[in-house]
PDB file of C-alpha atoms in Angstrom:
ATOM      1  CA  MET A 429     149.532  -2.810 115.304  1.00  0.00           C
ATOM      2  CA  LYS A 430     150.555  -5.817 113.053  1.00  0.00           C
ATOM      3  CA  LYS A 431     148.385  -8.181 115.426  1.00  0.00           C
ATOM      4  CA  TRP A 432     145.281  -5.844 114.674  1.00  0.00           C
ATOM      5  CA  THR A 433     146.136  -5.816 110.975  1.00  0.00           C
ATOM      6  CA  LEU A 434     145.926  -9.479 110.829  1.00  0.00           C
ATOM      7  CA  ILE A 435     142.739  -9.683 112.828  1.00  0.00           C
ATOM      8  CA  MET A 436     141.054  -7.385 110.363  1.00  0.00           C
ATOM      9  CA  ALA A 437     142.302  -9.139 107.290  1.00  0.00           C
ATOM     10  CA  LEU A 438     141.406 -12.526 108.906  1.00  0.00           C
ATOM     11  CA  PHE A 439     137.823 -10.921 109.621  1.00  0.00           C
ATOM     12  CA  LEU A 440     137.415  -9.653 106.092  1.00  0.00           C
ATOM     13  CA  SER A 441     138.443 -12.621 104.168  1.00  0.00           C
ATOM     14  CA  SER A 442     136.044 -14.500 106.396  1.00  0.00           C
ATOM     15  CA  PHE A 443     133.372 -12.059 105.410  1.00  0.00           C
ATOM     16  CA  LEU A 444     134.173 -11.928 101.716  1.00  0.00           C
ATOM     17  CA  THR A 445     134.046 -15.834 101.544  1.00  0.00           C
ATOM     18  CA  ALA A 446     130.821 -16.390 103.331  1.00  0.00           C
ATOM     19  CA  GLN A 447     127.872 -17.651 101.532  1.00  0.00           C
ATOM     20  CA  LYS A 448     125.578 -15.212 100.254  1.00  0.00           C
ATOM     21  CA  TRP A 449     121.949 -16.283 100.499  1.00  0.00           C
ATOM     22  CA  GLU A 450     119.001 -14.692  98.821  1.00  0.00           C
ATOM     23  CA  SER A 451     115.836 -14.731 100.570  1.00  0.00           C
ATOM     24  CA  ASN A 452     113.556 -13.305  97.764  1.00  0.00           C
ATOM     25  CA  TRP A 453     112.711 -15.292  94.567  1.00  0.00           C
ATOM     26  CA  SER A 454     112.664 -11.984  92.484  1.00  0.00           C
ATOM     27  CA  ASP A 455     115.921 -11.020  93.517  1.00  0.00           C
ATOM     28  CA  ALA A 456     117.531 -14.534  93.063  1.00  0.00           C
ATOM     29  CA  ALA A 457     116.080 -14.963  89.676  1.00  0.00           C
ATOM     30  CA  ALA A 458     117.209 -11.597  88.463  1.00  0.00           C
ATOM     31  CA  LEU A 459     120.748 -12.473  89.760  1.00  0.00           C
ATOM     32  CA  ALA A 460     120.994 -15.855  88.221  1.00  0.00           C
ATOM     33  CA  LYS A 461     119.836 -14.535  84.884  1.00  0.00           C
ATOM     34  CA  GLU A 462     122.376 -11.692  85.303  1.00  0.00           C
ATOM     35  CA  LYS A 463     125.041 -14.201  86.088  1.00  0.00           C
ATOM     36  CA  HIS A 464     123.808 -17.143  83.802  1.00  0.00           C
ATOM     37  CA  GLN A 465     123.611 -19.334  86.742  1.00  0.00           C
ATOM     38  CA  ASN A 466     120.995 -21.812  88.164  1.00  0.00           C
ATOM     39  CA  ILE A 467     119.557 -21.292  91.741  1.00  0.00           C
ATOM     40  CA  VAL A 468     119.932 -23.766  94.520  1.00  0.00           C
ATOM     41  CA  LEU A 469     116.700 -23.414  96.525  1.00  0.00           C
ATOM     42  CA  VAL A 470     117.039 -24.820 100.302  1.00  0.00           C
ATOM     43  CA  PHE A 471     114.013 -25.331 102.425  1.00  0.00           C
ATOM     44  CA  SER A 472     115.143 -25.706 105.988  1.00  0.00           C
ATOM     45  CA  GLY A 473     113.885 -25.408 109.461  1.00  0.00           C
ATOM     46  CA  SER A 474     116.930 -23.998 110.949  1.00  0.00           C
ATOM     47  CA  ASP A 475     116.137 -24.449 114.598  1.00  0.00           C
ATOM     48  CA  TRP A 476     114.029 -27.582 114.775  1.00  0.00           C
ATOM     49  CA  CYS A 477     115.038 -29.952 111.833  1.00  0.00           C
ATOM     50  CA  ALA A 478     118.103 -31.991 112.629  1.00  0.00           C
ATOM     51  CA  PRO A 479     118.999 -33.071 109.096  1.00  0.00           C
ATOM     52  CA  CYS A 480     118.742 -29.324 108.134  1.00  0.00           C
ATOM     53  CA  ILE A 481     121.265 -28.347 110.823  1.00  0.00           C
ATOM     54  CA  LYS A 482     123.455 -30.985 109.942  1.00  0.00           C
ATOM     55  CA  LEU A 483     123.181 -30.200 106.206  1.00  0.00           C
ATOM     56  CA  ASP A 484     124.203 -26.411 107.106  1.00  0.00           C
ATOM     57  CA  LYS A 485     127.124 -27.217 109.276  1.00  0.00           C
ATOM     58  CA  SER A 486     128.520 -29.946 106.994  1.00  0.00           C
ATOM     59  CA  ILE A 487     127.853 -28.391 103.406  1.00  0.00           C
ATOM     60  CA  TRP A 488     126.565 -24.678 103.194  1.00  0.00           C
ATOM     61  CA  GLN A 489     129.032 -23.718 105.944  1.00  0.00           C
ATOM     62  CA  SER A 490     132.034 -25.344 104.348  1.00  0.00           C
ATOM     63  CA  SER A 491     134.592 -23.247 102.575  1.00  0.00           C
ATOM     64  CA  GLU A 492     134.917 -25.820  99.821  1.00  0.00           C
ATOM     65  CA  PHE A 493     131.109 -25.536  99.174  1.00  0.00           C
ATOM     66  CA  GLN A 494     131.097 -21.900  99.588  1.00  0.00           C
ATOM     67  CA  ASP A 495     133.847 -21.177  97.156  1.00  0.00           C
ATOM     68  CA  TYR A 496     132.226 -23.488  94.479  1.00  0.00           C
ATOM     69  CA  ALA A 497     128.902 -22.156  94.933  1.00  0.00           C
ATOM     70  CA  LYS A 498     129.930 -18.572  94.870  1.00  0.00           C
ATOM     71  CA  GLY A 499     130.981 -18.841  91.037  1.00  0.00           C
ATOM     72  CA  HIS A 500     128.120 -21.360  90.019  1.00  0.00           C
ATOM     73  CA  TRP A 501     124.887 -21.027  91.914  1.00  0.00           C
ATOM     74  CA  THR A 502     122.600 -18.350  93.098  1.00  0.00           C
ATOM     75  CA  MET A 503     121.699 -19.595  96.671  1.00  0.00           C
ATOM     76  CA  LEU A 504     118.184 -19.033  97.907  1.00  0.00           C
ATOM     77  CA  ARG A 505     116.925 -20.107 101.287  1.00  0.00           C
ATOM     78  CA  ALA A 506     113.362 -20.468 102.585  1.00  0.00           C
ATOM     79  CA  ASP A 507     113.619 -20.945 106.136  1.00  0.00           C
ATOM     80  CA  PHE A 508     110.779 -22.244 108.549  1.00  0.00           C
ATOM     81  CA  PRO A 509     112.128 -21.716 112.179  1.00  0.00           C
ATOM     82  CA  ARG A 510     109.656 -22.495 114.945  1.00  0.00           C
ATOM     83  CA  LYS A 511     111.267 -21.108 118.209  1.00  0.00           C
ATOM     84  CA  LYS A 512     109.801 -17.663 119.090  1.00  0.00           C
ATOM     85  CA  ALA A 513     113.333 -16.214 119.365  1.00  0.00           C
ATOM     86  CA  ASN A 514     113.969 -17.019 115.634  1.00  0.00           C
ATOM     87  CA  GLN A 515     110.838 -16.099 113.991  1.00  0.00           C
ATOM     88  CA  LEU A 516     111.363 -14.000 110.706  1.00  0.00           C
ATOM     89  CA  PRO A 517     109.392 -10.827 109.754  1.00  0.00           C
ATOM     90  CA  GLU A 518     105.869 -11.527 108.503  1.00  0.00           C
ATOM     91  CA  GLU A 519     106.942 -10.418 104.768  1.00  0.00           C
ATOM     92  CA  GLN A 520     109.670 -12.964 104.816  1.00  0.00           C
ATOM     93  CA  LYS A 521     107.387 -15.702 106.279  1.00  0.00           C
ATOM     94  CA  THR A 522     104.911 -14.884 103.173  1.00  0.00           C
ATOM     95  CA  LYS A 523     107.693 -15.084 100.565  1.00  0.00           C
ATOM     96  CA  ASN A 524     108.844 -18.421 102.068  1.00  0.00           C
ATOM     97  CA  ALA A 525     105.286 -19.686 102.250  1.00  0.00           C
ATOM     98  CA  GLN A 526     104.703 -18.814  98.564  1.00  0.00           C
ATOM     99  CA  LEU A 527     108.063 -20.649  97.564  1.00  0.00           C
ATOM    100  CA  ALA A 528     106.664 -23.692  99.638  1.00  0.00           C
ATOM    101  CA  GLU A 529     103.387 -23.596  97.759  1.00  0.00           C
ATOM    102  CA  LYS A 530     105.052 -23.937  94.573  1.00  0.00           C
ATOM    103  CA  TYR A 531     108.159 -26.035  95.235  1.00  0.00           C
ATOM    104  CA  ASN A 532     107.517 -28.146  98.595  1.00  0.00           C
ATOM    105  CA  LYS A 533     103.723 -28.877  98.825  1.00  0.00           C
ATOM    106  CA  ASN A 534     104.429 -31.880 100.773  1.00  0.00           C
ATOM    107  CA  GLY A 535     106.515 -30.132 103.481  1.00  0.00           C
ATOM    108  CA  TYR A 536     109.904 -31.974 103.272  1.00  0.00           C
ATOM    109  CA  PHE A 537     112.798 -30.701 105.187  1.00  0.00           C
ATOM    110  CA  PRO A 538     115.427 -30.279 104.176  1.00  0.00           C
ATOM    111  CA  LEU A 539     114.466 -30.076 100.533  1.00  0.00           C
ATOM    112  CA  VAL A 540     117.210 -28.989  98.225  1.00  0.00           C
ATOM    113  CA  LEU A 541     116.099 -28.087  94.668  1.00  0.00           C
ATOM    114  CA  VAL A 542     118.297 -26.944  91.691  1.00  0.00           C
ATOM    115  CA  LEU A 543     116.333 -24.569  89.619  1.00  0.00           C
ATOM    116  CA  ASP A 544     116.950 -22.679  86.152  1.00  0.00           C
ATOM    117  CA  ALA A 545     116.848 -18.849  86.500  1.00  0.00           C
ATOM    118  CA  SER A 546     113.127 -19.163  85.098  1.00  0.00           C
ATOM    119  CA  GLY A 547     112.186 -21.615  88.067  1.00  0.00           C
ATOM    120  CA  ASN A 548     112.163 -24.813  86.309  1.00  0.00           C
ATOM    121  CA  ILE A 549     113.024 -27.797  88.495  1.00  0.00           C
ATOM    122  CA  LEU A 550     116.142 -29.340  87.195  1.00  0.00           C
ATOM    123  CA  GLY A 551     116.573 -31.840  90.321  1.00  0.00           C
ATOM    124  CA  GLN A 552     116.126 -32.323  93.813  1.00  0.00           C
ATOM    125  CA  THR A 553     117.606 -33.840  96.983  1.00  0.00           C
ATOM    126  CA  GLY A 554     117.772 -33.406 100.664  1.00  0.00           C
ATOM    127  CA  PHE A 555     120.126 -34.405 103.390  1.00  0.00           C
ATOM    128  CA  LYS A 556     122.775 -36.896 102.264  1.00  0.00           C
ATOM    129  CA  ASN A 557     125.552 -38.223 104.505  1.00  0.00           C
ATOM    130  CA  ILE A 558     128.244 -37.501 101.750  1.00  0.00           C
ATOM    131  CA  SER A 559     131.269 -35.392 101.441  1.00  0.00           C
ATOM    132  CA  VAL A 560     131.073 -31.872 100.212  1.00  0.00           C
ATOM    133  CA  LYS A 561     132.778 -32.732  96.894  1.00  0.00           C
ATOM    134  CA  GLU A 562     129.891 -35.739  96.457  1.00  0.00           C
ATOM    135  CA  TYR A 563     127.370 -33.231  97.286  1.00  0.00           C
ATOM    136  CA  ILE A 564     128.513 -30.468  94.903  1.00  0.00           C
ATOM    137  CA  ALA A 565     128.605 -33.370  92.281  1.00  0.00           C
ATOM    138  CA  LEU A 566     125.074 -34.271  93.071  1.00  0.00           C
ATOM    139  CA  LEU A 567     123.719 -30.986  92.491  1.00  0.00           C
ATOM    140  CA  LYS A 568     125.919 -30.335  89.338  1.00  0.00           C
ATOM    141  CA  SER A 569     124.430 -33.749  88.049  1.00  0.00           C
ATOM    142  CA  PHE A 570     120.964 -32.108  87.951  1.00  0.00           C
ATOM    143  CA  GLU A 571     122.166 -29.495  85.591  1.00  0.00           C
ATOM    144  CA  GLY A 572     122.878 -31.896  82.699  1.00  0.00           C
TER     145      GLY A 572
END
């Protein structure tokens, strides 16, 4: 019984600390306004872009980033997978294409933008081979 309780506690704590990614601009903007946060918009190719995959594993999935982001940013992902097994629903593809038309016309991957809740670009970057702490500082530097 104790073992089961410990397993459930670990599972729930990992679920609670997991990064919450929005996939819809309207939802992300409303949440950012409500929480007085900026938006970190990430354009990724989750199943084909090597720097995107590395950025996800080294930064986005780190507990250090997740803990910081949870209280400071609304996270929004526009993913463009290529493998048939990973295809998104048509509605999501359309939403991502609309975001790309506005914010990523050159098709850079990964592209990371810090936006205010109204959608104004405060700064942009991509993959950097730096520590989580340095990446957080980089994103924060765009906020002024």
